[in-house]
mmCIF file of C-alpha atoms and ligand atoms in Angstrom:
data_model
loop_
_atom_site.group_PDB
_atom_site.id
_atom_site.type_symbol
_atom_site.label_atom_id
_atom_site.label_comp_id
_atom_site.label_asym_id
_atom_site.label_seq_id
_atom_site.Cartn_x
_atom_site.Cartn_y
_atom_site.Cartn_z
ATOM 1 C CA UNK R 1 67.529 135.023 108.957
ATOM 2 C CA UNK R 2 70.873 133.361 107.322
ATOM 3 C CA UNK R 3 74.193 135.422 108.113
ATOM 4 C CA UNK R 4 75.249 137.138 104.928
ATOM 5 C CA UNK R 5 78.575 136.094 103.337
ATOM 6 C CA UNK R 6 80.154 137.143 100.775
ATOM 7 C CA UNK R 7 81.883 134.504 98.381
ATOM 8 C CA UNK R 8 84.842 135.846 96.476
ATOM 9 C CA UNK R 9 85.208 132.976 94.274
ATOM 10 C CA UNK R 10 83.774 129.984 92.156
ATOM 11 C CA UNK R 11 84.055 126.944 93.907
ATOM 12 C CA UNK R 12 82.885 123.112 93.439
ATOM 13 C CA UNK R 13 79.065 122.890 93.267
ATOM 14 C CA UNK R 14 78.925 120.742 96.525
ATOM 15 C CA UNK R 15 81.228 123.576 98.445
ATOM 16 C CA UNK R 16 78.678 126.146 97.290
ATOM 17 C CA UNK R 17 75.619 124.125 98.337
ATOM 18 C CA UNK R 18 77.371 123.608 101.916
ATOM 19 C CA UNK R 19 77.653 127.312 102.386
ATOM 20 C CA UNK R 20 74.557 128.175 100.976
ATOM 21 C CA UNK R 21 72.621 125.914 103.594
ATOM 22 C CA UNK R 22 73.546 127.735 106.602
ATOM 23 C CA UNK R 23 74.169 131.349 104.975
ATOM 24 C CA UNK R 24 72.962 133.804 102.448
ATOM 25 C CA UNK R 25 75.898 133.650 99.967
ATOM 26 C CA UNK R 26 76.655 136.870 97.752
ATOM 27 C CA UNK R 27 78.771 135.820 94.603
ATOM 28 C CA UNK R 28 81.456 138.143 94.063
ATOM 29 C CA UNK R 29 82.761 136.766 91.011
ATOM 30 C CA UNK R 30 79.768 137.298 89.198
ATOM 31 C CA UNK R 31 79.275 140.682 89.378
ATOM 32 C CA UNK R 32 79.600 142.622 86.557
ATOM 33 C CA UNK R 33 80.803 145.750 88.212
ATOM 34 C CA UNK R 34 82.274 144.307 91.492
ATOM 35 C CA UNK R 35 82.418 148.073 93.283
ATOM 36 C CA UNK R 36 78.476 148.915 92.527
ATOM 37 C CA UNK R 37 77.818 144.869 93.851
ATOM 38 C CA UNK R 38 79.889 145.563 97.094
ATOM 39 C CA UNK R 39 78.193 148.972 97.593
ATOM 40 C CA UNK R 40 75.146 147.246 97.003
ATOM 41 C CA UNK R 41 75.467 144.126 99.260
ATOM 42 C CA UNK R 42 78.619 145.389 101.379
ATOM 43 C CA UNK R 43 76.455 146.867 104.844
ATOM 44 C CA UNK R 44 75.160 143.406 105.342
ATOM 45 C CA UNK R 45 77.608 141.601 104.925
ATOM 46 C CA UNK R 46 79.072 139.442 107.938
ATOM 47 C CA UNK R 47 81.537 136.777 106.863
ATOM 48 C CA UNK R 48 83.941 136.385 103.484
ATOM 49 C CA UNK R 49 84.586 132.779 102.308
ATOM 50 C CA UNK R 50 88.014 132.993 99.891
ATOM 51 C CA UNK R 51 90.143 130.987 98.642
ATOM 52 C CA UNK R 52 94.154 131.221 98.765
ATOM 53 C CA UNK R 53 95.051 133.608 95.814
ATOM 54 C CA UNK R 54 91.629 135.701 96.209
ATOM 55 C CA UNK R 55 92.389 136.361 99.792
ATOM 56 C CA UNK R 56 91.192 139.427 101.540
ATOM 57 C CA UNK R 57 92.626 142.456 100.733
ATOM 58 C CA UNK R 58 92.366 145.768 102.984
ATOM 59 C CA UNK R 59 90.390 147.251 100.036
ATOM 60 C CA UNK R 60 87.867 144.190 99.962
ATOM 61 C CA UNK R 61 87.356 144.088 103.958
ATOM 62 C CA UNK R 62 87.306 147.732 104.033
ATOM 63 C CA UNK R 63 83.896 148.129 101.649
ATOM 64 C CA UNK R 64 82.340 145.403 104.272
ATOM 65 C CA UNK R 65 81.789 147.819 107.217
ATOM 66 C CA UNK R 66 79.947 145.119 109.471
ATOM 67 C CA UNK R 67 83.095 142.030 108.690
ATOM 68 C CA UNK R 68 83.117 139.692 111.491
ATOM 69 C CA UNK R 69 84.967 137.002 109.909
ATOM 70 C CA UNK R 70 87.390 135.921 107.347
ATOM 71 C CA UNK R 71 87.239 131.931 106.514
ATOM 72 C CA UNK R 72 89.934 131.012 103.860
ATOM 73 C CA UNK R 73 89.780 127.606 101.954
ATOM 74 C CA UNK R 74 93.933 127.198 101.798
ATOM 75 C CA UNK R 75 96.351 127.317 104.464
ATOM 76 C CA UNK R 76 98.671 130.081 102.889
ATOM 77 C CA UNK R 77 97.549 133.498 104.161
ATOM 78 C CA UNK R 78 99.827 135.937 102.112
ATOM 79 C CA UNK R 79 96.824 137.200 100.291
ATOM 80 C CA UNK R 80 94.693 138.028 103.207
ATOM 81 C CA UNK R 81 95.574 141.775 105.109
ATOM 82 C CA UNK R 82 95.960 140.301 108.403
ATOM 83 C CA UNK R 83 97.126 143.491 109.750
ATOM 84 C CA UNK R 84 93.722 145.163 108.596
ATOM 85 C CA UNK R 85 91.714 142.284 110.386
ATOM 86 C CA UNK R 86 93.367 142.512 113.407
ATOM 87 C CA UNK R 87 92.845 146.259 113.847
ATOM 88 C CA UNK R 88 89.210 145.552 113.102
ATOM 89 C CA UNK R 89 88.991 143.004 115.312
ATOM 90 C CA UNK R 90 88.104 140.859 112.403
ATOM 91 C CA UNK R 91 88.424 136.508 112.744
ATOM 92 C CA UNK R 92 90.618 134.683 110.457
ATOM 93 C CA UNK R 93 90.178 131.160 109.422
ATOM 94 C CA UNK R 94 92.251 128.762 107.331
ATOM 95 C CA UNK R 95 92.324 125.334 106.545
ATOM 96 C CA UNK R 96 95.450 123.916 107.700
ATOM 97 C CA UNK R 97 95.978 119.750 108.077
ATOM 98 C CA UNK R 98 93.470 118.693 105.650
ATOM 99 C CA UNK R 99 95.637 119.565 102.611
ATOM 100 C CA UNK R 100 99.195 118.811 104.067
ATOM 101 C CA UNK R 101 99.075 115.282 102.628
ATOM 102 C CA UNK R 102 98.250 116.509 99.101
ATOM 103 C CA UNK R 103 100.420 119.089 99.160
ATOM 104 C CA UNK R 104 102.892 116.808 100.131
ATOM 105 C CA UNK R 105 101.956 114.479 97.288
ATOM 106 C CA UNK R 106 102.135 116.890 94.556
ATOM 107 C CA UNK R 107 105.845 117.615 95.705
ATOM 108 C CA UNK R 108 106.646 114.279 95.307
ATOM 109 C CA UNK R 109 105.064 114.002 91.793
ATOM 110 C CA UNK R 110 106.950 117.145 90.699
ATOM 111 C CA UNK R 111 110.208 115.841 91.847
ATOM 112 C CA UNK R 112 109.514 112.403 90.381
ATOM 113 C CA UNK R 113 108.305 113.850 87.071
ATOM 114 C CA UNK R 114 111.274 116.394 86.687
ATOM 115 C CA UNK R 115 114.045 113.787 87.563
ATOM 116 C CA UNK R 116 112.497 110.602 85.637
ATOM 117 C CA UNK R 117 110.789 113.120 82.872
ATOM 118 C CA UNK R 118 107.715 111.387 82.915
ATOM 119 C CA UNK R 119 106.144 113.973 80.833
ATOM 120 C CA UNK R 120 108.793 113.871 77.734
ATOM 121 C CA UNK R 121 108.443 110.279 78.507
ATOM 122 C CA UNK R 122 104.676 110.215 77.852
ATOM 123 C CA UNK R 123 104.950 112.132 74.704
ATOM 124 C CA UNK R 124 107.568 110.029 73.420
ATOM 125 C CA UNK R 125 105.387 107.016 73.724
ATOM 126 C CA UNK R 126 102.294 108.374 72.681
ATOM 127 C CA UNK R 127 103.332 110.030 69.636
ATOM 128 C CA UNK R 128 105.470 107.034 68.244
ATOM 129 C CA UNK R 129 108.412 108.647 68.222
ATOM 130 C CA UNK R 130 109.913 105.459 70.588
ATOM 131 C CA UNK R 131 109.592 103.278 67.732
ATOM 132 C CA UNK R 132 110.542 105.968 65.220
ATOM 133 C CA UNK R 133 113.413 107.289 66.919
ATOM 134 C CA UNK R 134 114.136 104.601 69.259
ATOM 135 C CA UNK R 135 114.803 104.994 73.076
ATOM 136 C CA UNK R 136 114.971 108.272 75.011
ATOM 137 C CA UNK R 137 117.826 109.431 76.940
ATOM 138 C CA UNK R 138 118.558 108.129 80.509
ATOM 139 C CA UNK R 139 116.596 110.103 83.460
ATOM 140 C CA UNK R 140 118.062 111.145 87.059
ATOM 141 C CA UNK R 141 117.830 108.971 90.095
ATOM 142 C CA UNK R 142 115.678 110.349 93.227
ATOM 143 C CA UNK R 143 115.887 107.787 95.565
ATOM 144 C CA UNK R 144 119.325 107.520 97.483
ATOM 145 C CA UNK R 145 120.073 111.565 96.829
ATOM 146 C CA UNK R 146 119.961 114.418 99.058
ATOM 147 C CA UNK R 147 116.975 117.053 99.408
ATOM 148 C CA UNK R 148 116.547 120.430 101.114
ATOM 149 C CA UNK R 149 113.462 121.675 102.365
ATOM 150 C CA UNK R 150 112.810 125.181 102.317
ATOM 151 C CA UNK R 151 109.969 125.859 105.208
ATOM 152 C CA UNK R 152 109.858 122.851 107.527
ATOM 153 C CA UNK R 153 106.381 123.065 108.587
ATOM 154 C CA UNK R 154 103.399 120.639 108.243
ATOM 155 C CA UNK R 155 104.026 120.661 104.552
ATOM 156 C CA UNK R 156 107.578 120.103 104.620
ATOM 157 C CA UNK R 157 107.443 117.572 107.267
ATOM 158 C CA UNK R 158 105.166 115.292 105.131
ATOM 159 C CA UNK R 159 107.666 116.114 102.253
ATOM 160 C CA UNK R 160 110.379 115.091 104.213
ATOM 161 C CA UNK R 161 108.387 111.840 105.440
ATOM 162 C CA UNK R 162 108.090 110.857 101.908
ATOM 163 C CA UNK R 163 111.373 111.464 101.052
ATOM 164 C CA UNK R 164 112.969 109.146 103.809
ATOM 165 C CA UNK R 165 110.746 106.527 102.441
ATOM 166 C CA UNK R 166 112.728 106.863 99.334
ATOM 167 C CA UNK R 167 116.025 106.583 101.111
ATOM 168 C CA UNK R 168 116.392 110.615 100.157
ATOM 169 C CA UNK R 169 118.323 112.075 103.082
ATOM 170 C CA UNK R 170 116.762 115.425 104.214
ATOM 171 C CA UNK R 171 118.339 118.691 105.622
ATOM 172 C CA UNK R 172 116.252 122.187 105.834
ATOM 173 C CA UNK R 173 116.231 125.904 106.396
ATOM 174 C CA UNK R 174 113.899 127.951 108.146
ATOM 175 C CA UNK R 175 114.648 131.095 109.880
ATOM 176 C CA UNK R 176 115.539 129.503 113.037
ATOM 177 C CA UNK R 177 116.139 125.729 113.501
ATOM 178 C CA UNK R 178 113.447 123.625 115.097
ATOM 179 C CA UNK R 179 112.679 120.293 116.781
ATOM 180 C CA UNK R 180 113.164 118.044 113.588
ATOM 181 C CA UNK R 181 115.599 114.912 113.274
ATOM 182 C CA UNK R 182 116.623 116.853 110.172
ATOM 183 C CA UNK R 183 120.180 118.707 109.639
ATOM 184 C CA UNK R 184 119.444 122.393 109.983
ATOM 185 C CA UNK R 185 121.040 125.147 107.578
ATOM 186 C CA UNK R 186 121.161 128.720 108.615
ATOM 187 C CA UNK R 187 121.733 130.304 105.076
ATOM 188 C CA UNK R 188 119.502 128.956 101.883
ATOM 189 C CA UNK R 189 122.276 128.798 99.599
ATOM 190 C CA UNK R 190 124.363 126.905 101.727
ATOM 191 C CA UNK R 191 121.421 124.060 102.033
ATOM 192 C CA UNK R 192 121.039 124.333 97.863
ATOM 193 C CA UNK R 193 124.859 123.849 97.410
ATOM 194 C CA UNK R 194 124.815 120.355 99.456
ATOM 195 C CA UNK R 195 121.493 118.902 98.378
ATOM 196 C CA UNK R 196 120.363 117.388 94.515
ATOM 197 C CA UNK R 197 117.173 118.707 95.063
ATOM 198 C CA UNK R 198 115.423 121.969 96.896
ATOM 199 C CA UNK R 199 111.721 121.755 98.000
ATOM 200 C CA UNK R 200 110.146 125.373 98.517
ATOM 201 C CA UNK R 201 107.381 124.444 101.393
ATOM 202 C CA UNK R 202 107.881 128.058 102.836
ATOM 203 C CA UNK R 203 104.784 130.427 103.425
ATOM 204 C CA UNK R 204 104.409 133.114 100.970
ATOM 205 C CA UNK R 205 104.299 136.594 102.067
ATOM 206 C CA UNK R 206 106.813 139.381 102.133
ATOM 207 C CA UNK R 207 108.725 137.150 104.612
ATOM 208 C CA UNK R 208 110.122 134.912 102.048
ATOM 209 C CA UNK R 209 109.487 137.004 99.044
ATOM 210 C CA UNK R 210 112.567 135.804 96.609
ATOM 211 C CA UNK R 211 114.195 133.780 99.270
ATOM 212 C CA UNK R 212 115.094 131.490 96.139
ATOM 213 C CA UNK R 213 117.257 133.928 94.370
ATOM 214 C CA UNK R 214 119.927 133.366 91.612
ATOM 215 C CA UNK R 215 122.528 132.497 93.734
ATOM 216 C CA UNK R 216 120.636 129.628 95.880
ATOM 217 C CA UNK R 217 119.397 128.464 91.883
ATOM 218 C CA UNK R 218 123.108 128.667 91.100
ATOM 219 C CA UNK R 219 124.304 126.991 94.288
ATOM 220 C CA UNK R 220 121.871 124.103 93.266
ATOM 221 C CA UNK R 221 123.724 123.666 90.196
ATOM 222 C CA UNK R 222 123.592 122.401 86.716
ATOM 223 C CA UNK R 223 122.366 118.304 88.095
ATOM 224 C CA UNK R 224 120.144 119.942 90.951
ATOM 225 C CA UNK R 225 116.051 120.025 90.694
ATOM 226 C CA UNK R 226 113.824 122.601 92.127
ATOM 227 C CA UNK R 227 110.573 121.961 93.373
ATOM 228 C CA UNK R 228 107.808 124.655 94.402
ATOM 229 C CA UNK R 229 104.464 123.864 96.206
ATOM 230 C CA UNK R 230 104.485 126.766 98.006
ATOM 231 C CA UNK R 231 104.179 130.429 96.297
ATOM 232 C CA UNK R 232 105.215 131.634 93.588
ATOM 233 C CA UNK R 233 106.642 135.048 95.099
ATOM 234 C CA UNK R 234 109.094 132.736 96.901
ATOM 235 C CA UNK R 235 111.241 132.295 94.030
ATOM 236 C CA UNK R 236 112.802 134.690 91.511
ATOM 237 C CA UNK R 237 111.058 133.592 88.359
ATOM 238 C CA UNK R 238 112.920 135.110 86.033
ATOM 239 C CA UNK R 239 116.362 133.723 87.500
ATOM 240 C CA UNK R 240 114.936 130.323 87.215
ATOM 241 C CA UNK R 241 113.706 130.779 84.076
ATOM 242 C CA UNK R 242 117.667 131.592 82.771
ATOM 243 C CA UNK R 243 119.066 128.820 84.876
ATOM 244 C CA UNK R 244 116.720 126.464 83.397
ATOM 245 C CA UNK R 245 117.623 127.819 79.725
ATOM 246 C CA UNK R 246 121.572 127.917 80.114
ATOM 247 C CA UNK R 247 122.030 124.954 81.801
ATOM 248 C CA UNK R 248 122.626 126.094 85.491
ATOM 249 C CA UNK R 249 119.715 124.087 86.654
ATOM 250 C CA UNK R 250 118.859 120.729 85.350
ATOM 251 C CA UNK R 251 115.168 120.997 85.967
ATOM 252 C CA UNK R 252 111.966 122.229 87.926
ATOM 253 C CA UNK R 253 108.799 121.371 88.877
ATOM 254 C CA UNK R 254 106.496 123.843 89.753
ATOM 255 C CA UNK R 255 102.457 124.128 90.910
ATOM 256 C CA UNK R 256 102.873 127.851 91.457
ATOM 257 C CA UNK R 257 103.844 131.001 90.070
ATOM 258 C CA UNK R 258 104.586 134.770 90.528
ATOM 259 C CA UNK R 259 101.413 135.891 89.064
ATOM 260 C CA UNK R 260 98.809 132.915 88.885
ATOM 261 C CA UNK R 261 97.331 131.922 86.657
ATOM 262 C CA UNK R 262 99.785 133.935 84.163
ATOM 263 C CA UNK R 263 102.894 131.290 83.440
ATOM 264 C CA UNK R 264 105.081 133.296 81.394
ATOM 265 C CA UNK R 265 106.148 132.405 77.856
ATOM 266 C CA UNK R 266 109.579 131.929 78.340
ATOM 267 C CA UNK R 267 109.010 129.003 81.260
ATOM 268 C CA UNK R 268 106.379 127.566 78.985
ATOM 269 C CA UNK R 269 108.811 126.786 76.192
ATOM 270 C CA UNK R 270 111.384 125.086 78.238
ATOM 271 C CA UNK R 271 111.561 121.326 78.021
ATOM 272 C CA UNK R 272 113.041 120.563 81.356
ATOM 273 C CA UNK R 273 110.329 121.825 83.483
ATOM 274 C CA UNK R 274 107.304 120.529 84.512
ATOM 275 C CA UNK R 275 103.985 122.716 85.285
ATOM 276 C CA UNK R 276 100.962 122.104 87.328
ATOM 277 C CA UNK R 277 98.059 125.102 87.513
ATOM 278 C CA UNK R 278 98.544 125.298 91.115
ATOM 279 C CA UNK R 279 96.847 121.799 91.920
ATOM 280 C CA UNK R 280 98.797 120.795 95.015
ATOM 281 C CA UNK R 281 95.135 120.541 97.584
ATOM 282 C CA UNK R 282 93.087 120.248 94.391
ATOM 283 C CA UNK R 283 91.941 116.297 95.049
ATOM 284 C CA UNK R 284 87.989 115.957 95.436
ATOM 285 C CA UNK R 285 88.499 114.212 98.915
ATOM 286 C CA UNK R 286 90.751 117.466 99.843
ATOM 287 C CA UNK R 287 88.539 120.345 98.411
ATOM 288 C CA UNK R 288 85.828 118.267 100.088
ATOM 289 C CA UNK R 289 87.347 118.508 103.618
ATOM 290 C CA UNK R 290 88.469 121.839 102.844
ATOM 291 C CA UNK R 291 85.094 123.400 102.371
ATOM 292 C CA UNK R 292 83.554 121.818 105.124
ATOM 293 C CA UNK R 293 86.190 123.156 107.224
ATOM 294 C CA UNK R 294 85.203 126.787 106.231
ATOM 295 C CA UNK R 295 81.419 126.108 106.679
ATOM 296 C CA UNK R 296 82.428 124.932 109.995
ATOM 297 C CA UNK R 297 84.495 127.919 110.882
ATOM 298 C CA UNK R 298 81.885 130.264 109.743
ATOM 299 C CA UNK R 299 79.066 128.399 111.533
ATOM 300 C CA UNK R 300 81.056 128.273 114.805
ATOM 301 C CA UNK R 301 81.700 131.947 114.564
ATOM 302 C CA UNK R 302 77.837 132.970 114.263
ATOM 303 C CA UNK R 303 76.911 130.571 116.882
ATOM 304 C CA UNK R 304 79.413 132.052 119.517
ATOM 305 C CA UNK R 305 81.605 129.045 119.644
ATOM 306 C CA UNK R 306 85.180 128.334 119.071
ATOM 307 C CA UNK R 307 86.717 127.916 115.589
ATOM 308 C CA UNK R 308 88.217 124.577 114.564
ATOM 309 C CA UNK R 309 90.956 126.423 112.843
ATOM 310 C CA UNK R 310 91.164 130.224 113.763
ATOM 311 C CA UNK R 311 94.341 132.089 112.588
ATOM 312 C CA UNK R 312 96.396 133.399 115.551
ATOM 313 C CA UNK R 313 96.583 137.195 115.058
HETATM 314 C C1 LIG M 401 97.090 126.712 98.779
HETATM 315 O O1 LIG M 401 97.742 127.252 98.012
HETATM 316 C C2 LIG M 401 97.217 126.933 100.252
HETATM 317 O O2 LIG M 401 97.605 128.082 100.651
HETATM 318 O O3 LIG M 401 96.311 126.126 100.712
#
């Protein structure tokens, strides 16, 4: 008999089909009354397949008495109650590595778009304003400048490699220095003060909540650019909006927000911010690799084998 797996949110048709081959999939997002649905199917569920945003709360896991494994299609685990999983001996898996390069590409896309004003430039050419009003104002150079990476992990390193290719000097802030060719800063605000661009690639969760606060944003300064491809929770969104509006920060490129999919109106109305609806890993290739890894983690678990990408608890 196929093990019963609860899927929290819709994915691509291919990912769903891949999950349905080895498992009996129960679709939580289609339930009109999720609590009643969980009461009905909960006792049979042995695995959860979820994404980074939905994760797996203690409440959800608590409704599944036979739960053995949570497989997340994301690298970020801030929406998974790891304490609850550990206490109950529930195994957790995520999808690191396969998404690293795409998220780093997105960071660069946002940095370049913000600095070179690609979106307003597109509007200027597209609308005919170029012919009517003439050239747009000059933009900011990226190559040859200095960038700070906040959270030098796998994705941060991939961003750093790209920046090096553009002759951008790289420094970083982590809680502790790590083995790397880049200069370490013990304080995020000191790093921000010394660079032109701050790229946020830190893990989300309580440990990094509000790390990019008003002080860090203002240290980056009126010519600085902030890029966030990590989690909205790492940045004080209100302080960021104020700084962008008041000329205390030049521009920002944001793929993530504090309360997704809500993007505050105050942020949406600013011309000096480039917005993306959390698309860092959202390419056909990477999403297929992530879906495959979710299935392989679940299959390995139910076959009593080592998981390809377990999360140490
Ligand atoms: C996406 O946000 C992820 O955590 O992989």
